[in-house]
mmCIF file with all atom_site columns, C-alpha atoms and ligand atoms in Angstrom:
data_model
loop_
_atom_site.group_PDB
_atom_site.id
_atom_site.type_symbol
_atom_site.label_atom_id
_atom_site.label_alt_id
_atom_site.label_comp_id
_atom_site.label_asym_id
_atom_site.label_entity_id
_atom_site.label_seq_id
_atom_site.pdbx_PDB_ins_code
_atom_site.Cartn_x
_atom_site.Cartn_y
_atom_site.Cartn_z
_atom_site.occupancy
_atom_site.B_iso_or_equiv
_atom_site.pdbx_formal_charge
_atom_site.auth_seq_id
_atom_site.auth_comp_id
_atom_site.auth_asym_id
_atom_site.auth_atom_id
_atom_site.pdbx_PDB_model_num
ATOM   1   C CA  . UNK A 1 1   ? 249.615 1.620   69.887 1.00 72.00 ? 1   UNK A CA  1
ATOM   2   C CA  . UNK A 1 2   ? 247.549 2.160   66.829 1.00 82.00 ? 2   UNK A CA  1
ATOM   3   C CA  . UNK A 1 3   ? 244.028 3.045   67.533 1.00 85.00 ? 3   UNK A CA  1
ATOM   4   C CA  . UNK A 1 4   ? 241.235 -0.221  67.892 1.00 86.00 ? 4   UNK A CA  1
ATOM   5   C CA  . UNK A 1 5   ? 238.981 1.846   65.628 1.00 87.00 ? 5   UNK A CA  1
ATOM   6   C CA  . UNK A 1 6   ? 241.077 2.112   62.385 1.00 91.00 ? 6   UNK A CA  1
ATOM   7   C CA  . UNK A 1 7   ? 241.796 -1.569  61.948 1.00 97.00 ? 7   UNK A CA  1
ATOM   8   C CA  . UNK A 1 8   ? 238.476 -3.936  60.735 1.00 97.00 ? 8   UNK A CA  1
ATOM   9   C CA  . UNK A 1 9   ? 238.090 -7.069  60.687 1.00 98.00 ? 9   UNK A CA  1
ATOM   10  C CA  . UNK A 1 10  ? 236.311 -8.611  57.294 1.00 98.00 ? 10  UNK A CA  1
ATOM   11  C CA  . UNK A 1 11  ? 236.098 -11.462 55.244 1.00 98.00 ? 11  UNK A CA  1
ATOM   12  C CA  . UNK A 1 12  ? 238.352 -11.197 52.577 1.00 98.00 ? 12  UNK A CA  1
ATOM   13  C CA  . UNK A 1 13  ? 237.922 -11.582 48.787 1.00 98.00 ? 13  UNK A CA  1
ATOM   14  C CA  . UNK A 1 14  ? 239.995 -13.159 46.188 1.00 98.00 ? 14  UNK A CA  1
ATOM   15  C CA  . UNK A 1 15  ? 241.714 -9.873  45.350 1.00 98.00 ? 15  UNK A CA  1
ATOM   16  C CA  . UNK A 1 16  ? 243.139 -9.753  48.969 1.00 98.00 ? 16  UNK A CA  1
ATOM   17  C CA  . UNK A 1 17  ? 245.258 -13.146 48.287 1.00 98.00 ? 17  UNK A CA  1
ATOM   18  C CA  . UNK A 1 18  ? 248.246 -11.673 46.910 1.00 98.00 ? 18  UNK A CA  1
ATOM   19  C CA  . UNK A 1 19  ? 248.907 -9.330  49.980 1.00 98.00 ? 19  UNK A CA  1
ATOM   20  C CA  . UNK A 1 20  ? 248.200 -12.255 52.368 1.00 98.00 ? 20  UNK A CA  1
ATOM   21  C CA  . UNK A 1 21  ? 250.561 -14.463 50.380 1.00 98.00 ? 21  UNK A CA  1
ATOM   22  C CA  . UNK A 1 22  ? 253.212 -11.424 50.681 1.00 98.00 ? 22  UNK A CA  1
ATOM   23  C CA  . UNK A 1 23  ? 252.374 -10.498 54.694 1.00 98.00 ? 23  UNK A CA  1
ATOM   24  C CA  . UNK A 1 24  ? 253.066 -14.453 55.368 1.00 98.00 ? 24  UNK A CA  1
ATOM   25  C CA  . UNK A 1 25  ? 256.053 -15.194 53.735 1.00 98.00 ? 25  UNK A CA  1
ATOM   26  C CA  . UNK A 1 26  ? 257.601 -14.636 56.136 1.00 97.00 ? 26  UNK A CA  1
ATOM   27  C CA  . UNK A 1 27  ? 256.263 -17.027 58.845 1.00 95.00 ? 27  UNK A CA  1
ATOM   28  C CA  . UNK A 1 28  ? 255.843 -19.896 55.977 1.00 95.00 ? 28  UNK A CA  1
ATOM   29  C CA  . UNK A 1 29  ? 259.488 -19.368 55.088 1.00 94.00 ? 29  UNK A CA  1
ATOM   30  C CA  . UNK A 1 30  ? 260.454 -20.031 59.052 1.00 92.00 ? 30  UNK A CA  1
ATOM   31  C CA  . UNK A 1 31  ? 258.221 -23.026 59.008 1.00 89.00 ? 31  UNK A CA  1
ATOM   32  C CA  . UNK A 1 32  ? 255.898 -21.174 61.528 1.00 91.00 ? 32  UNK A CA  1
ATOM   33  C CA  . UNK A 1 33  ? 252.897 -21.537 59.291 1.00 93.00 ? 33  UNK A CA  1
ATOM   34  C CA  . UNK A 1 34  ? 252.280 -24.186 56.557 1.00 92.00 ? 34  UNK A CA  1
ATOM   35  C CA  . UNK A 1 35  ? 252.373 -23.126 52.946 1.00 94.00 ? 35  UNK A CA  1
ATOM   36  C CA  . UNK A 1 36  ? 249.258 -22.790 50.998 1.00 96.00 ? 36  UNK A CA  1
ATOM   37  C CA  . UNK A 1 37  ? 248.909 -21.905 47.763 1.00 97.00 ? 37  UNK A CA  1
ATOM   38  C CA  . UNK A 1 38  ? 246.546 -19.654 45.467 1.00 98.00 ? 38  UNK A CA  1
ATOM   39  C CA  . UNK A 1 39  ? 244.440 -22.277 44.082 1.00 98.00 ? 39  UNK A CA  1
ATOM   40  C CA  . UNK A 1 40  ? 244.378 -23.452 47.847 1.00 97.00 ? 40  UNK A CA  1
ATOM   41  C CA  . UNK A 1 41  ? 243.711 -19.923 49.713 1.00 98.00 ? 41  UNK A CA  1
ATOM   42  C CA  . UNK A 1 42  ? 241.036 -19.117 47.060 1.00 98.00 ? 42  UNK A CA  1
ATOM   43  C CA  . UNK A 1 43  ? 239.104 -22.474 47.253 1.00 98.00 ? 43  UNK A CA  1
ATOM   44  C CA  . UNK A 1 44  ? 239.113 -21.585 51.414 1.00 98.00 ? 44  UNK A CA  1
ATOM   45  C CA  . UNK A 1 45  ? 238.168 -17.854 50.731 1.00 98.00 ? 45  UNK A CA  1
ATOM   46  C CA  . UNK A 1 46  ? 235.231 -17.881 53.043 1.00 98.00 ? 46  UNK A CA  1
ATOM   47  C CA  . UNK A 1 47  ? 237.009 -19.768 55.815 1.00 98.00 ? 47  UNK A CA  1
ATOM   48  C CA  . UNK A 1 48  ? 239.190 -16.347 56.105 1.00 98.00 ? 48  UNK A CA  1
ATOM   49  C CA  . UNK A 1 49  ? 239.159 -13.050 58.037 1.00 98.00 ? 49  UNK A CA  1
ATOM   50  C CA  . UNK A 1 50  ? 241.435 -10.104 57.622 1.00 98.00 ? 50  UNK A CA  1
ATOM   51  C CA  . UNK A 1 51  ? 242.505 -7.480  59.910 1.00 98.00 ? 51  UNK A CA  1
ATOM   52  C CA  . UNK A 1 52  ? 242.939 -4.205  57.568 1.00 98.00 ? 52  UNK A CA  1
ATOM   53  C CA  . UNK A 1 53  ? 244.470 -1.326  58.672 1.00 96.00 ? 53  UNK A CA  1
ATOM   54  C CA  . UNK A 1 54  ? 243.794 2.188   56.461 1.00 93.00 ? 54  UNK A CA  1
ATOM   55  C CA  . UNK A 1 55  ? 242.671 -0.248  53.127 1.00 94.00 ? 55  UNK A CA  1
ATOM   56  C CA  . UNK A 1 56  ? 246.212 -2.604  54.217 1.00 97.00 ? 56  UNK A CA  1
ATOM   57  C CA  . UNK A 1 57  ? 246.271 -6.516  55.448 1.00 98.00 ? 57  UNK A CA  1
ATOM   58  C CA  . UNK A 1 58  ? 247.399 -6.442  58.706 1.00 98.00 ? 58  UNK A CA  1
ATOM   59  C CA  . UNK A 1 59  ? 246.666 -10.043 59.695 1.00 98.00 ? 59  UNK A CA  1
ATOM   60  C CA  . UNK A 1 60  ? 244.943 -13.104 58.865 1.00 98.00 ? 60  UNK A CA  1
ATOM   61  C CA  . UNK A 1 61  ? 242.993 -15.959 60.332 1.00 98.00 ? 61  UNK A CA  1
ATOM   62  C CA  . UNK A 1 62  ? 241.439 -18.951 59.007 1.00 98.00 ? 62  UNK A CA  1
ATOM   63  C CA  . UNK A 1 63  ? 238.533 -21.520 60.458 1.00 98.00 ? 63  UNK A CA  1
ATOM   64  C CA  . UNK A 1 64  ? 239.102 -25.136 58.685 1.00 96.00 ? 64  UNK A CA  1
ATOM   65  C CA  . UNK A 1 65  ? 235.766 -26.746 59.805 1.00 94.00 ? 65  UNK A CA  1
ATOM   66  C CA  . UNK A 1 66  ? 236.962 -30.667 60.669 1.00 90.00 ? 66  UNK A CA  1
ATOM   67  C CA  . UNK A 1 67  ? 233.809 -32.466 61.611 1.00 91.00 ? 67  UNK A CA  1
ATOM   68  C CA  . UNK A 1 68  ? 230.146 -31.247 62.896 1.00 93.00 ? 68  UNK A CA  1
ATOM   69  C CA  . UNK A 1 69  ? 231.990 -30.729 66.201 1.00 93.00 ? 69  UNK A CA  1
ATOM   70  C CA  . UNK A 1 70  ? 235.107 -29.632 65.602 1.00 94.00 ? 70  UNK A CA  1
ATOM   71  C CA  . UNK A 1 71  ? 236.770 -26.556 63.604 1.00 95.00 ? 71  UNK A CA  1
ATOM   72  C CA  . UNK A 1 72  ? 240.905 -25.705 63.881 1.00 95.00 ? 72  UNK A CA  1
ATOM   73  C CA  . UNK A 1 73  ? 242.344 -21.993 64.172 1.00 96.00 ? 73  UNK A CA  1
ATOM   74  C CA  . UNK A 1 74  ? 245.125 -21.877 61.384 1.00 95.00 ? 74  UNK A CA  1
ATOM   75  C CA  . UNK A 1 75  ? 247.168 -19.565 59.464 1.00 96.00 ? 75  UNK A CA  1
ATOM   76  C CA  . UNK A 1 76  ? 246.918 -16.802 61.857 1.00 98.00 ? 76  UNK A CA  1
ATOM   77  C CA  . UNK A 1 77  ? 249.080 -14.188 61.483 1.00 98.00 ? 77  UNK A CA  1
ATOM   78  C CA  . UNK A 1 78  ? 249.913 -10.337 62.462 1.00 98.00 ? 78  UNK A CA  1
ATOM   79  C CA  . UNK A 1 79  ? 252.177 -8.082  60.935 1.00 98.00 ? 79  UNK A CA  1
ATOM   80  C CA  . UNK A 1 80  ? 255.649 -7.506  62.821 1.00 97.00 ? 80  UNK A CA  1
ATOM   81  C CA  . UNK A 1 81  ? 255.060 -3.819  63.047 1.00 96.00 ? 81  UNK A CA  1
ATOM   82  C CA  . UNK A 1 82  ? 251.577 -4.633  64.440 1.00 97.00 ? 82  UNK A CA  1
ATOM   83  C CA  . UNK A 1 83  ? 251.807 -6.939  67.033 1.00 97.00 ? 83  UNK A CA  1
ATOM   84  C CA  . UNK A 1 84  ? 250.522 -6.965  70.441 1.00 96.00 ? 84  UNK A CA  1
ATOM   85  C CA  . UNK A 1 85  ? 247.713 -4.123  69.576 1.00 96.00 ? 85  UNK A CA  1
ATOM   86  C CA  . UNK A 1 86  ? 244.870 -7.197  69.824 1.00 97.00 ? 86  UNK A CA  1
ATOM   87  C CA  . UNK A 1 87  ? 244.536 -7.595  66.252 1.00 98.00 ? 87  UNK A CA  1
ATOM   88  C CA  . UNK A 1 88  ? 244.933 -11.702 66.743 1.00 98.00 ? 88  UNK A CA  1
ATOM   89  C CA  . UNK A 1 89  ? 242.899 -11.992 69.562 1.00 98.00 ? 89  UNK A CA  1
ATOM   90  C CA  . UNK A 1 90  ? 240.673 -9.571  67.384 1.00 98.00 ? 90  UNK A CA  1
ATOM   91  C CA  . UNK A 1 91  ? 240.580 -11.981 64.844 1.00 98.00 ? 91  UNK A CA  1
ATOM   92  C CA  . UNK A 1 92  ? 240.053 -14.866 67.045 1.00 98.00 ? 92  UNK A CA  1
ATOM   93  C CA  . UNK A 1 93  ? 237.023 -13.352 68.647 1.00 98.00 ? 93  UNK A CA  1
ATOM   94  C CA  . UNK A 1 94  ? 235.751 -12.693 65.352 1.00 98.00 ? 94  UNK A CA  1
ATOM   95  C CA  . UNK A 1 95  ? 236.439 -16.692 64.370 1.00 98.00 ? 95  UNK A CA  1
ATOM   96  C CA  . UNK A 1 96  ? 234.629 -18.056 67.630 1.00 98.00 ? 96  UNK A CA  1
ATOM   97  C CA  . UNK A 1 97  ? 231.968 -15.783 66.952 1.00 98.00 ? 97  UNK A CA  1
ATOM   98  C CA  . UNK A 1 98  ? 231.407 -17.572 63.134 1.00 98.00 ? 98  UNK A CA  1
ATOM   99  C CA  . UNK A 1 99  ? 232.088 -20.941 64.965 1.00 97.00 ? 99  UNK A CA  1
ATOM   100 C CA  . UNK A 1 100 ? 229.428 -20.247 67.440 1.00 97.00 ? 100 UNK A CA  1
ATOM   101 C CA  . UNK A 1 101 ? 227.097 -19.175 64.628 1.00 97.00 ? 101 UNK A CA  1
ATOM   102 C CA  . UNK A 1 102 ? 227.963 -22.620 62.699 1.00 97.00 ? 102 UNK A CA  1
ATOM   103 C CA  . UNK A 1 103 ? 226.957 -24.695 66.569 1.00 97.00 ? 103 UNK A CA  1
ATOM   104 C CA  . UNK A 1 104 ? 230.550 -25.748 66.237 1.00 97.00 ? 104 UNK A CA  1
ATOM   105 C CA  . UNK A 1 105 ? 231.545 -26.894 69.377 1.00 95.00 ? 105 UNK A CA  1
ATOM   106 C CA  . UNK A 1 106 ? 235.115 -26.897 70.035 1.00 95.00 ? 106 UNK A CA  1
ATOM   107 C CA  . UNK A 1 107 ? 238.325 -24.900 68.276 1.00 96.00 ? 107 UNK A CA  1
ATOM   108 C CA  . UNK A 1 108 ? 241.611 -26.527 68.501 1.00 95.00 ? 108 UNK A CA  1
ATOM   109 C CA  . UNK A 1 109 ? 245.179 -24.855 67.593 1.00 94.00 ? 109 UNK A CA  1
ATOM   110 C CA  . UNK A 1 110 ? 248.401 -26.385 66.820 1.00 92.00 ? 110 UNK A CA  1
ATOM   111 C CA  . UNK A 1 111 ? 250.974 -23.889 67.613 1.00 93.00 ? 111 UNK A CA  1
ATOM   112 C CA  . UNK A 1 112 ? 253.921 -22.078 69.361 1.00 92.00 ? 112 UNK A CA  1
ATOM   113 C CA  . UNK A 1 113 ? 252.392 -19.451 70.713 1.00 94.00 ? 113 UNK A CA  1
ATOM   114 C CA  . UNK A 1 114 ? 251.317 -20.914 74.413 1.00 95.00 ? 114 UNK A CA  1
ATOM   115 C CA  . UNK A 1 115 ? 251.196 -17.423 75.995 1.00 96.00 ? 115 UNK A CA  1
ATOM   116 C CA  . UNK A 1 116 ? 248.690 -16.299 73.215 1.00 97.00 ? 116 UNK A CA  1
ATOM   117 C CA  . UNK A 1 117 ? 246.469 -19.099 73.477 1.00 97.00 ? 117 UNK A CA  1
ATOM   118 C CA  . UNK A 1 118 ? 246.570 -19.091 77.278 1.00 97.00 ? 118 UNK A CA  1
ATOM   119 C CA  . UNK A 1 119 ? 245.292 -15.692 77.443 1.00 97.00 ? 119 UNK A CA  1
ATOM   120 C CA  . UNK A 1 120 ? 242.080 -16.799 75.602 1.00 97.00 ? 120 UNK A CA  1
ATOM   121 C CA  . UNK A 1 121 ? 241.316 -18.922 77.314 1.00 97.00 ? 121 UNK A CA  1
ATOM   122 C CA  . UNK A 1 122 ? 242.546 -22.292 74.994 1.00 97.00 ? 122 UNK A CA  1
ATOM   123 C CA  . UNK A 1 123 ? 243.470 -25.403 77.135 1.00 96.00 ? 123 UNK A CA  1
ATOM   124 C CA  . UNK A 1 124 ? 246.630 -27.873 75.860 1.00 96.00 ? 124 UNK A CA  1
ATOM   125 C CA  . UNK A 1 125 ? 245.497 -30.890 75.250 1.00 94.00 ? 125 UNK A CA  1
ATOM   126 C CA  . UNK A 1 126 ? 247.601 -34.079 73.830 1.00 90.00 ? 126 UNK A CA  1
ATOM   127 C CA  . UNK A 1 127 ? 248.457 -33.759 70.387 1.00 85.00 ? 127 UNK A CA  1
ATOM   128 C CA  . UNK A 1 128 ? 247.025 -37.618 69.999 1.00 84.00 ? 128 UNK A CA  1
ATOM   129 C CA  . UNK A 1 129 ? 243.467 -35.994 71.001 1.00 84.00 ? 129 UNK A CA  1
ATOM   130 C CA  . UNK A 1 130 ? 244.243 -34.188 66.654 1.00 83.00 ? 130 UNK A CA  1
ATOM   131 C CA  . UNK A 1 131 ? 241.931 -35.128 63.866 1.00 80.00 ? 131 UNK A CA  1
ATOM   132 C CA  . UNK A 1 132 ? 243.835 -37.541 61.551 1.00 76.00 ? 132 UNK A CA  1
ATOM   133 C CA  . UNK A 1 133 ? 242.791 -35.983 59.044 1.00 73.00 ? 133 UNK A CA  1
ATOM   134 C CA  . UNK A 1 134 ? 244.677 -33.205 60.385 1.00 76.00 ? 134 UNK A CA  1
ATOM   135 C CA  . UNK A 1 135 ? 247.913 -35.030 60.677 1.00 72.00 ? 135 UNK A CA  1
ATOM   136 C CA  . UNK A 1 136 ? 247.529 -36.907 56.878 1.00 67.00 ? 136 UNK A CA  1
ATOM   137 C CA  . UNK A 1 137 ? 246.545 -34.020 54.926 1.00 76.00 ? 137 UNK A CA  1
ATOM   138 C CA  . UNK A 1 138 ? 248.577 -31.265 56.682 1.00 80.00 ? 138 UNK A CA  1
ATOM   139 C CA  . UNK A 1 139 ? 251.035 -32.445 59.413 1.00 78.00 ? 139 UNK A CA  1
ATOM   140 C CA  . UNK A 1 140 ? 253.114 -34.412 56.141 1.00 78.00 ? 140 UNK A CA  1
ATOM   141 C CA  . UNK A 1 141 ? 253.219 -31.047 54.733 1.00 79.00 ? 141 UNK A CA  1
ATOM   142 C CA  . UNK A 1 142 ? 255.442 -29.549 57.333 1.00 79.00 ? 142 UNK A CA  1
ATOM   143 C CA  . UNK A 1 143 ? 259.196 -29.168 56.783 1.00 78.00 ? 143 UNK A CA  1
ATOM   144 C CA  . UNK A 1 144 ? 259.705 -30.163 60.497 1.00 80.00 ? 144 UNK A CA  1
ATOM   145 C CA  . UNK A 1 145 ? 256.891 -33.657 60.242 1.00 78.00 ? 145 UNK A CA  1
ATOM   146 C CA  . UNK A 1 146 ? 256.977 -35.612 61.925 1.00 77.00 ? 146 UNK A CA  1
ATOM   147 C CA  . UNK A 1 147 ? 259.376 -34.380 64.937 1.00 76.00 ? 147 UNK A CA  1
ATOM   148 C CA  . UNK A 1 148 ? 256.586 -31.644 65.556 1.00 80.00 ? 148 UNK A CA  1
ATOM   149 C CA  . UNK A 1 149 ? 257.094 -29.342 68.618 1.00 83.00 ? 149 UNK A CA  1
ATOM   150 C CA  . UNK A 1 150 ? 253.805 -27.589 68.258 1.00 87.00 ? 150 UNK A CA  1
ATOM   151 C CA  . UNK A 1 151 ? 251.389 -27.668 71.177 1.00 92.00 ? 151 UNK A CA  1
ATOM   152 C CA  . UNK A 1 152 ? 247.933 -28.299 70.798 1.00 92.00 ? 152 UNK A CA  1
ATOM   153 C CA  . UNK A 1 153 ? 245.280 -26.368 72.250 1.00 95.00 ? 153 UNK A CA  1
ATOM   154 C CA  . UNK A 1 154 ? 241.807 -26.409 72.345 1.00 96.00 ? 154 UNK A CA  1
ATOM   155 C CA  . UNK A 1 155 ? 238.235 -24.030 73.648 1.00 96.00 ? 155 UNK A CA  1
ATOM   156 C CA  . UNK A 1 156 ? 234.712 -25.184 73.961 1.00 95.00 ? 156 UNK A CA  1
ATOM   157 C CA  . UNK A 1 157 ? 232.748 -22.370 72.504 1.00 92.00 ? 157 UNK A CA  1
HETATM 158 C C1  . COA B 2 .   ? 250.688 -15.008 67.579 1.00 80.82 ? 1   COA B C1  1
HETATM 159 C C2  . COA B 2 .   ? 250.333 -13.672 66.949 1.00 80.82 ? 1   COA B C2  1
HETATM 160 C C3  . COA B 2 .   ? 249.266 -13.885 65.892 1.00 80.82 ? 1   COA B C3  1
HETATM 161 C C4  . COA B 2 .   ? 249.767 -12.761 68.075 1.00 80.82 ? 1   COA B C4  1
HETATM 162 O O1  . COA B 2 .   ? 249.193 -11.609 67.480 1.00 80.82 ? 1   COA B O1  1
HETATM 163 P P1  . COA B 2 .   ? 249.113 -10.212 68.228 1.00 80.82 ? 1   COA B P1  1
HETATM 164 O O2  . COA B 2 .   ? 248.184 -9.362  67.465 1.00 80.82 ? 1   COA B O2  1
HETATM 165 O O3  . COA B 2 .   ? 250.472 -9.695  68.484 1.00 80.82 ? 1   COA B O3  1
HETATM 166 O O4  . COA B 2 .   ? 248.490 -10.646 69.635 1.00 80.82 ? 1   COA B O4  1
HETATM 167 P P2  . COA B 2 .   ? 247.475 -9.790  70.526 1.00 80.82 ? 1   COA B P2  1
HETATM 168 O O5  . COA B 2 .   ? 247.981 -8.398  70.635 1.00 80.82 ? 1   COA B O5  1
HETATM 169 O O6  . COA B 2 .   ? 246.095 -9.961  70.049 1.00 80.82 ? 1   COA B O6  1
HETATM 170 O O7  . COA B 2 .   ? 247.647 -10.532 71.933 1.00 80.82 ? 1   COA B O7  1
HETATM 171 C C5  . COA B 2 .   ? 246.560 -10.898 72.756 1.00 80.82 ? 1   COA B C5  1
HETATM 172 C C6  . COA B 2 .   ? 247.097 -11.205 74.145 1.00 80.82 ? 1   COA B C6  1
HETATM 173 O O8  . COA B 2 .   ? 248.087 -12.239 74.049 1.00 80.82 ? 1   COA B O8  1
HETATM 174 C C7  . COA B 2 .   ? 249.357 -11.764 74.509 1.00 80.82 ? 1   COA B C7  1
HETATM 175 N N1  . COA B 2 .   ? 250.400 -12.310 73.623 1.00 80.82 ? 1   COA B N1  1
HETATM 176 C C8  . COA B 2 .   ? 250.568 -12.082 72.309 1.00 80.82 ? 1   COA B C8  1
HETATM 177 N N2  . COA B 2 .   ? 251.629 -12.760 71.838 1.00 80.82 ? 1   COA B N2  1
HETATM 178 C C9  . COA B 2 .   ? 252.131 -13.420 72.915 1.00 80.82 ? 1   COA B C9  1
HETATM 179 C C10 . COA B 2 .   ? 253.233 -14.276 73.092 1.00 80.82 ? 1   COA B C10 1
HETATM 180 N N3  . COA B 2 .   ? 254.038 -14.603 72.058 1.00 80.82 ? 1   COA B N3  1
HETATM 181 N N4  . COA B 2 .   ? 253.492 -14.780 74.333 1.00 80.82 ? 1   COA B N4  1
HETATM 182 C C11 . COA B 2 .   ? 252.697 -14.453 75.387 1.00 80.82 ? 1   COA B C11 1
HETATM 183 N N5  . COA B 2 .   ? 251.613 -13.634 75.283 1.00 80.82 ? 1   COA B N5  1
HETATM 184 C C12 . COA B 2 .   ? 251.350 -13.131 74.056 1.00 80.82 ? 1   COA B C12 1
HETATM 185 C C13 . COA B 2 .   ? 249.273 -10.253 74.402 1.00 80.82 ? 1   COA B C13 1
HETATM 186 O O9  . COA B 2 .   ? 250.156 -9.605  75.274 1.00 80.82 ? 1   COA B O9  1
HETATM 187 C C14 . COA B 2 .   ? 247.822 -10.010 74.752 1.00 80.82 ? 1   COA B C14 1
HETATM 188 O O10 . COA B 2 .   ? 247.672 -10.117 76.154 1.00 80.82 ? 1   COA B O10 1
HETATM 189 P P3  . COA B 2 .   ? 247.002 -8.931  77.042 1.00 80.82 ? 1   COA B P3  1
HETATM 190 O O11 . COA B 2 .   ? 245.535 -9.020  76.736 1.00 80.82 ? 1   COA B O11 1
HETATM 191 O O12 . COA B 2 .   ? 247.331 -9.274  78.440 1.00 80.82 ? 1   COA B O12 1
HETATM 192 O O13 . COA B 2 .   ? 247.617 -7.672  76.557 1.00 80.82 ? 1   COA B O13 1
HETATM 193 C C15 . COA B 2 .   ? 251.575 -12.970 66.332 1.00 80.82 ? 1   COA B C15 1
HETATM 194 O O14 . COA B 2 .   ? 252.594 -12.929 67.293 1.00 80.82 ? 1   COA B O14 1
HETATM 195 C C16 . COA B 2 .   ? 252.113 -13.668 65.087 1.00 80.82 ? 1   COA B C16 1
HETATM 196 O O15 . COA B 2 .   ? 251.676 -13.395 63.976 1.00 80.82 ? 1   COA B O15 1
HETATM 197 N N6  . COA B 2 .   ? 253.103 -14.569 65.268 1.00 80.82 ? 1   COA B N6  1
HETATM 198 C C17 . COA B 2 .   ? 253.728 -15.285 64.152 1.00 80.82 ? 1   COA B C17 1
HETATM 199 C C18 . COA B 2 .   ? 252.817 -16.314 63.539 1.00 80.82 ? 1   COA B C18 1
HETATM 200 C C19 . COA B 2 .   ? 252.350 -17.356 64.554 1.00 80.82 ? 1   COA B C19 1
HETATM 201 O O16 . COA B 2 .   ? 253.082 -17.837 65.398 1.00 80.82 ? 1   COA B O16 1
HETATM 202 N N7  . COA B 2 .   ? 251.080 -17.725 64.415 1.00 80.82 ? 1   COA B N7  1
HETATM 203 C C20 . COA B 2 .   ? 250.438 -18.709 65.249 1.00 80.82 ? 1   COA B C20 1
HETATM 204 C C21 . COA B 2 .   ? 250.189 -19.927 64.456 1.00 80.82 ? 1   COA B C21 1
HETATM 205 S S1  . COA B 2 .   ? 248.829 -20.834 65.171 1.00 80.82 ? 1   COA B S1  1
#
């Protein structure tokens, strides 16, 4: 377990993107998380925050603002060698926190982490309730569109 009070959780600048790009290879490669490039993670800078461990990314978050209602939870990602020390639910607090700042009123996830989402508190809803924005601009991006086995999830904040 490392210790809470060595890892922060900030809003990243466009010097972090290369490490981000690197920590979520991984994941992107699997088809876990959608790809997004530079040009793309620098134009969303301020949507971001990172989890840094001694000056290193240890996880990322973004808040894509949909509508004046309605903001998703996406890219979020821990470290392997990281995991399960709070740092996503870390960042998720800190994301609900901006949301609630913004009067957004409900935060919706598309993902296959149910256990995660469960334990803060997300409900599943039906994956018709999605944006379509959501499907047109990202869904089509996804090497496994459209026979998606993601579950969507949602929190009034
Ligand atoms: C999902 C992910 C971000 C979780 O990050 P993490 O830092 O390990 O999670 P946390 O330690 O903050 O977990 C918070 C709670 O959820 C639980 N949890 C975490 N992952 C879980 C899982 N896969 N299944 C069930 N519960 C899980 C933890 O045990 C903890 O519960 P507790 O409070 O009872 O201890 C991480 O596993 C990851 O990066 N996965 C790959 C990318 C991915 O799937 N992203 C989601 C795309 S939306």
């Amino acid at each position: 377990m490392i210790k809470q009070e060595n890892i922060v959780y900030v809003k990243p600048t466009l010097l972090d993107i290369d490490e981000m790009q690197k920590l979520v290879k991984p994941e992107v490669d699997e088809g876990i998380i959608l790809p997004r490039n530079d040009d793309e993670m620098a134009t969303n800078i301020r949507a971001y925050v990172v989890a840094k461990f001694n000056n290193k990314i240890i996880g990322f978050c973004a808040l894509h603002i949909f509508s004046k209602k309605l903001a998703e939870i996406r890219s979020l990602v821990v470290d392997k060698s990281y995991r399960r020390n709070k740092v996503g639910q870390n960042m998720i607090l800190f994301l609900i926190e901006e949301s609630q700042k913004l009067c957004v009123n409900s935060v919706f996830a598309l993902t296959y982490q149910k256990g995660f989402f469960e334990k803060l508190g997300f409900s599943m809803i039906n994956k018709s309730e999605l944006p379509e924005q959501k499907i047109w601009a990202d869904c089509i991006k996804c090497k496994y569109f459209p026979v998606c086995k993601e579950i969507a999830f949602i929190k009034q904040i």
